[in-house]
C-alpha angles and dihedrals in degrees: 000000000000132000103224092179131017118192118207134192118181089349092302122117107244099170146359141194108219127187130191137154089283099055145276129310126200106202134188131184115283106148112136090227089069094054139074138175090039115182135162123260105249102172101054098129092045092053095041090053088059094055115099110210109196142187114229145138128235113245091239091057108035094167096060118075117196137178121242148100139286105243096223091055091054097043096084094045102041105011093171088066094060131076120193137015128281112263094001117164134187111273092206141359114291111209095191093060102024091239116151129215108278095024112136120259102211123219119237133205131213099206092190087072087069092063097084091051092047090049092050091049091049091049090051091049092048090052091052092047092050090050091050091048091051092048090047092051091049092047092047089051091052094048091048091050092049092049091049095055 
């Protein structure tokens, strides 16, 4: 296993890219010792229902349709997944990149940041399904008992 990239902030590793014979891992900090004010996600289904997954193609590749999201539509629901601001443009020429004043600064999305919300919504849905199954079993038993006698 080899760290091909190590990302530091204030002399603390906050991410790595690791490769080995089995593949590549893109890692970010997740150790509990780095976190505080931890609480469960309780509105997963509500927030997931507001996401608008779409099919589209990128203008540079009109023949390839993909599934995904529009960054500005996700930004209010999972802001940590979005980099940049809707409709942002360069304020001035940027010699280092060749960007010119008025050029678009495109938003980006880290879709992996949606996983905790998806997991919470799935857990909520599983809980509702289990409750319905329990209620259905109880109701079926009552109906069977009434029919029997």
